[in-house]
Short mmCIF file of C-alpha atoms in Angstrom, two decimals:
data_model
loop_
_atom_site.label_atom_id
_atom_site.label_comp_id
_atom_site.label_asym_id
_atom_site.label_seq_id
_atom_site.Cartn_x
_atom_site.Cartn_y
_atom_site.Cartn_z
CA MET B 11 124.50 24.15 35.73
CA THR B 12 124.96 21.37 32.36
CA ILE B 13 121.94 20.27 30.43
CA THR B 14 122.34 16.54 30.24
CA TYR B 15 118.79 15.64 29.25
CA SER B 16 116.35 17.77 27.13
CA CYS B 17 113.02 16.22 25.30
CA ILE B 18 110.80 17.43 23.27
CA ALA B 19 106.85 17.26 23.46
CA ASN B 20 103.84 17.56 21.32
CA GLY B 21 100.33 17.23 24.29
CA ARG B 22 101.68 14.58 25.84
CA VAL B 23 103.05 12.73 23.63
CA ILE B 24 107.26 13.01 24.10
CA LEU B 25 108.17 14.08 19.87
CA ALA B 26 112.04 13.02 20.55
CA GLU B 27 114.43 12.91 23.99
CA LEU B 28 117.93 13.03 24.53
CA ALA B 29 120.19 12.31 27.12
CA LEU B 30 123.69 13.19 26.23
CA THR B 31 125.01 10.18 30.27
CA GLY B 32 123.73 7.75 31.13
CA GLY B 33 120.57 6.67 32.98
CA SER B 34 117.13 6.60 33.60
CA TYR B 35 114.99 10.05 33.34
CA GLN B 36 111.19 9.83 33.32
CA VAL B 37 109.11 13.25 32.37
CA SER B 38 107.43 14.15 35.48
CA LYS B 39 103.50 13.06 36.16
CA ASN B 40 102.49 16.10 36.11
CA TYR B 41 103.40 17.05 33.15
CA SER B 42 102.19 13.62 31.29
CA GLU B 43 98.85 13.03 33.74
CA ASN B 44 97.87 17.05 32.91
CA PRO B 45 93.80 17.61 32.46
CA LEU B 46 95.03 20.20 29.93
CA MET B 47 97.23 17.67 28.25
CA LEU B 48 94.14 15.33 27.10
CA GLN B 49 94.47 15.67 23.73
CA GLU B 50 94.49 12.65 21.28
CA PRO B 51 98.75 11.37 20.96
CA PHE B 52 99.93 10.53 17.67
CA PRO B 53 102.72 8.52 16.73
CA PRO B 54 106.07 10.31 15.85
CA SER B 55 107.80 9.43 12.62
CA ASN B 56 110.94 7.78 13.36
CA ALA B 57 112.44 10.46 10.99
CA ILE B 58 110.84 13.66 12.76
CA ILE B 59 112.58 11.78 16.30
CA ALA B 60 115.93 11.32 14.77
CA ASP B 61 115.75 15.04 12.98
CA PHE B 62 114.70 16.81 16.44
CA GLN B 63 117.19 14.41 18.33
CA HIS B 64 120.01 15.58 15.71
CA VAL B 65 118.72 19.53 16.54
CA LEU B 66 118.36 18.51 20.63
CA GLY B 67 122.24 17.65 20.51
CA LYS B 68 123.45 20.61 19.09
CA CYS B 69 121.41 22.54 21.01
CA MET B 70 122.39 20.94 24.33
CA MET B 71 126.58 20.74 23.31
CA LYS B 72 126.21 24.03 21.96
CA TYR B 73 124.74 25.28 25.60
CA ASN B 74 127.03 23.31 27.10
CA GLN B 75 129.83 24.50 25.53
CA ASN B 76 128.84 27.73 26.67
CA GLN B 77 128.66 27.24 30.12
CA GLY B 78 132.57 27.82 29.66
CA GLU B 79 132.62 31.41 28.34
CA PHE B 80 129.41 32.05 30.90
CA MET B 81 131.15 31.47 33.78
CA ILE B 82 134.68 32.80 32.66
CA SER B 83 131.77 36.50 32.08
CA ALA B 84 130.16 35.44 35.28
CA LEU B 85 133.37 36.18 36.87
CA LYS B 86 134.34 39.00 35.26
CA SER B 87 131.31 40.48 36.65
CA GLN B 88 131.98 39.56 40.20
CA VAL B 89 135.40 40.79 40.10
CA THR B 90 134.53 44.56 38.08
CA ASP B 91 131.79 44.17 40.94
CA VAL B 92 134.12 43.52 43.68
CA LYS B 93 136.69 45.78 42.38
CA ASN B 94 134.36 48.97 42.71
CA SER B 95 133.28 48.22 45.91
CA MET B 96 137.38 47.99 46.65
CA SER B 97 137.37 51.40 44.98
CA GLN B 98 133.57 53.32 46.99
CA ASN B 99 135.42 51.72 50.41
CA ILE B 100 139.36 53.53 49.42
CA ASP B 101 136.95 56.85 48.63
CA LYS B 102 135.27 56.68 51.72
CA MET B 103 138.43 55.64 53.82
CA LEU B 104 140.12 58.35 51.68
CA LYS B 105 137.07 61.27 52.75
CA ARG B 106 137.56 59.95 55.84
CA GLU B 107 141.24 60.48 56.64
CA GLU B 108 140.09 63.87 55.66
CA LYS B 109 137.84 64.42 57.84
CA LEU B 110 140.05 63.54 60.23
CA ASN B 111 143.14 65.09 59.05
CA ILE B 112 140.66 68.23 59.65
CA LEU B 113 139.20 67.26 62.70
CA ILE B 114 143.21 66.97 64.22
CA ASP B 115 143.98 70.50 62.73
CA ARG B 116 140.54 72.39 65.31
CA THR B 117 142.04 70.13 67.99
CA ASP B 118 145.67 71.13 67.41
CA ASN B 119 144.00 74.22 66.95
CA LEU B 120 141.22 74.72 70.01
CA GLN B 121 144.38 73.44 72.15
CA VAL B 122 146.88 76.43 71.44
CA ALA B 123 143.75 78.82 72.03
CA THR B 124 143.24 77.37 75.40
CA LYS B 125 146.94 77.40 76.63
CA ALA B 126 146.97 81.87 75.54
CA PHE B 127 143.92 82.01 76.99
CA GLN B 128 145.13 80.26 80.33
CA LYS B 129 148.33 82.75 80.33
CA THR B 130 146.26 85.56 79.48
CA THR B 131 143.71 84.98 82.20
CA THR B 132 146.40 84.54 84.59
CA LYS B 133 148.93 87.21 83.60
CA THR B 134 145.17 88.88 84.21
CA SER B 135 144.51 87.44 87.73
CA LYS B 136 147.85 88.68 88.98
CA LYS B 137 146.44 92.09 87.55
CA MET B 138 143.77 92.27 89.26
CA TRP B 139 146.05 90.91 93.00
CA TRP B 140 148.04 93.73 91.98
CA ARG B 141 145.15 95.26 91.78
CA ASN B 142 143.73 94.24 95.35
CA TYR B 143 146.29 94.41 97.28
CA LYS B 144 147.38 98.17 96.22
CA ILE B 145 143.60 99.64 96.97
CA ILE B 146 144.25 97.47 100.40
CA ILE B 147 147.13 98.97 101.38
CA ILE B 148 145.65 102.81 100.00
CA ILE B 149 142.66 101.51 103.03
CA CYS B 150 145.33 100.76 105.52
CA SER B 151 147.99 103.81 104.80
CA ILE B 152 144.83 105.56 105.02
CA PHE B 153 143.81 104.54 108.73
CA ILE B 154 146.09 104.49 109.62
CA ILE B 155 146.73 108.39 108.96
CA ILE B 156 143.62 108.80 110.91
CA ILE B 157 144.95 107.50 113.56
CA ILE B 158 147.68 108.91 114.39
CA ILE B 159 146.41 112.42 113.29
CA LEU B 160 143.34 111.68 115.47
CA LEU B 161 145.98 110.88 117.75
CA SER B 162 148.38 113.92 117.70
CA THR B 163 145.18 116.48 118.13
CA ASN B 164 143.92 114.83 121.04
CA VAL B 165 140.96 113.66 119.15
CA ILE B 166 141.88 110.00 120.67
CA PRO B 167 143.10 109.33 124.64
CA ILE B 168 145.99 107.75 124.77
#
């Protein structure tokens, strides 16, 4: 923001004012009608006005020239903030990627373990089936042998 108008006042009296651009500038009514400013004004001399205007002009020009430097430093600060924010975001993304890779590895390991478990389960179920089948064959064989013995001894009539 550029300063285009400034003034120096003592009480209700404006000692000096300077406008860098043309236009109508009025001191606000709140300032000139403030009850705290009821002291008697004294008229400033032309020498004081000229001195104050000279000082005001220097200060305004210095401030207005430094505005460009201020804006550049403000932009540099914003760029630094954005750069820091982007660096933090990149770090967060890398951490997330690392966690995702760990999760993918765990998932792969779990799939391998699942396949191994299924193979083991299949082998075990086949083994149990054969064991049960053998027991059934043995029981049937014993039953048939008992029936043959009973038939041969005529305990059971034919």
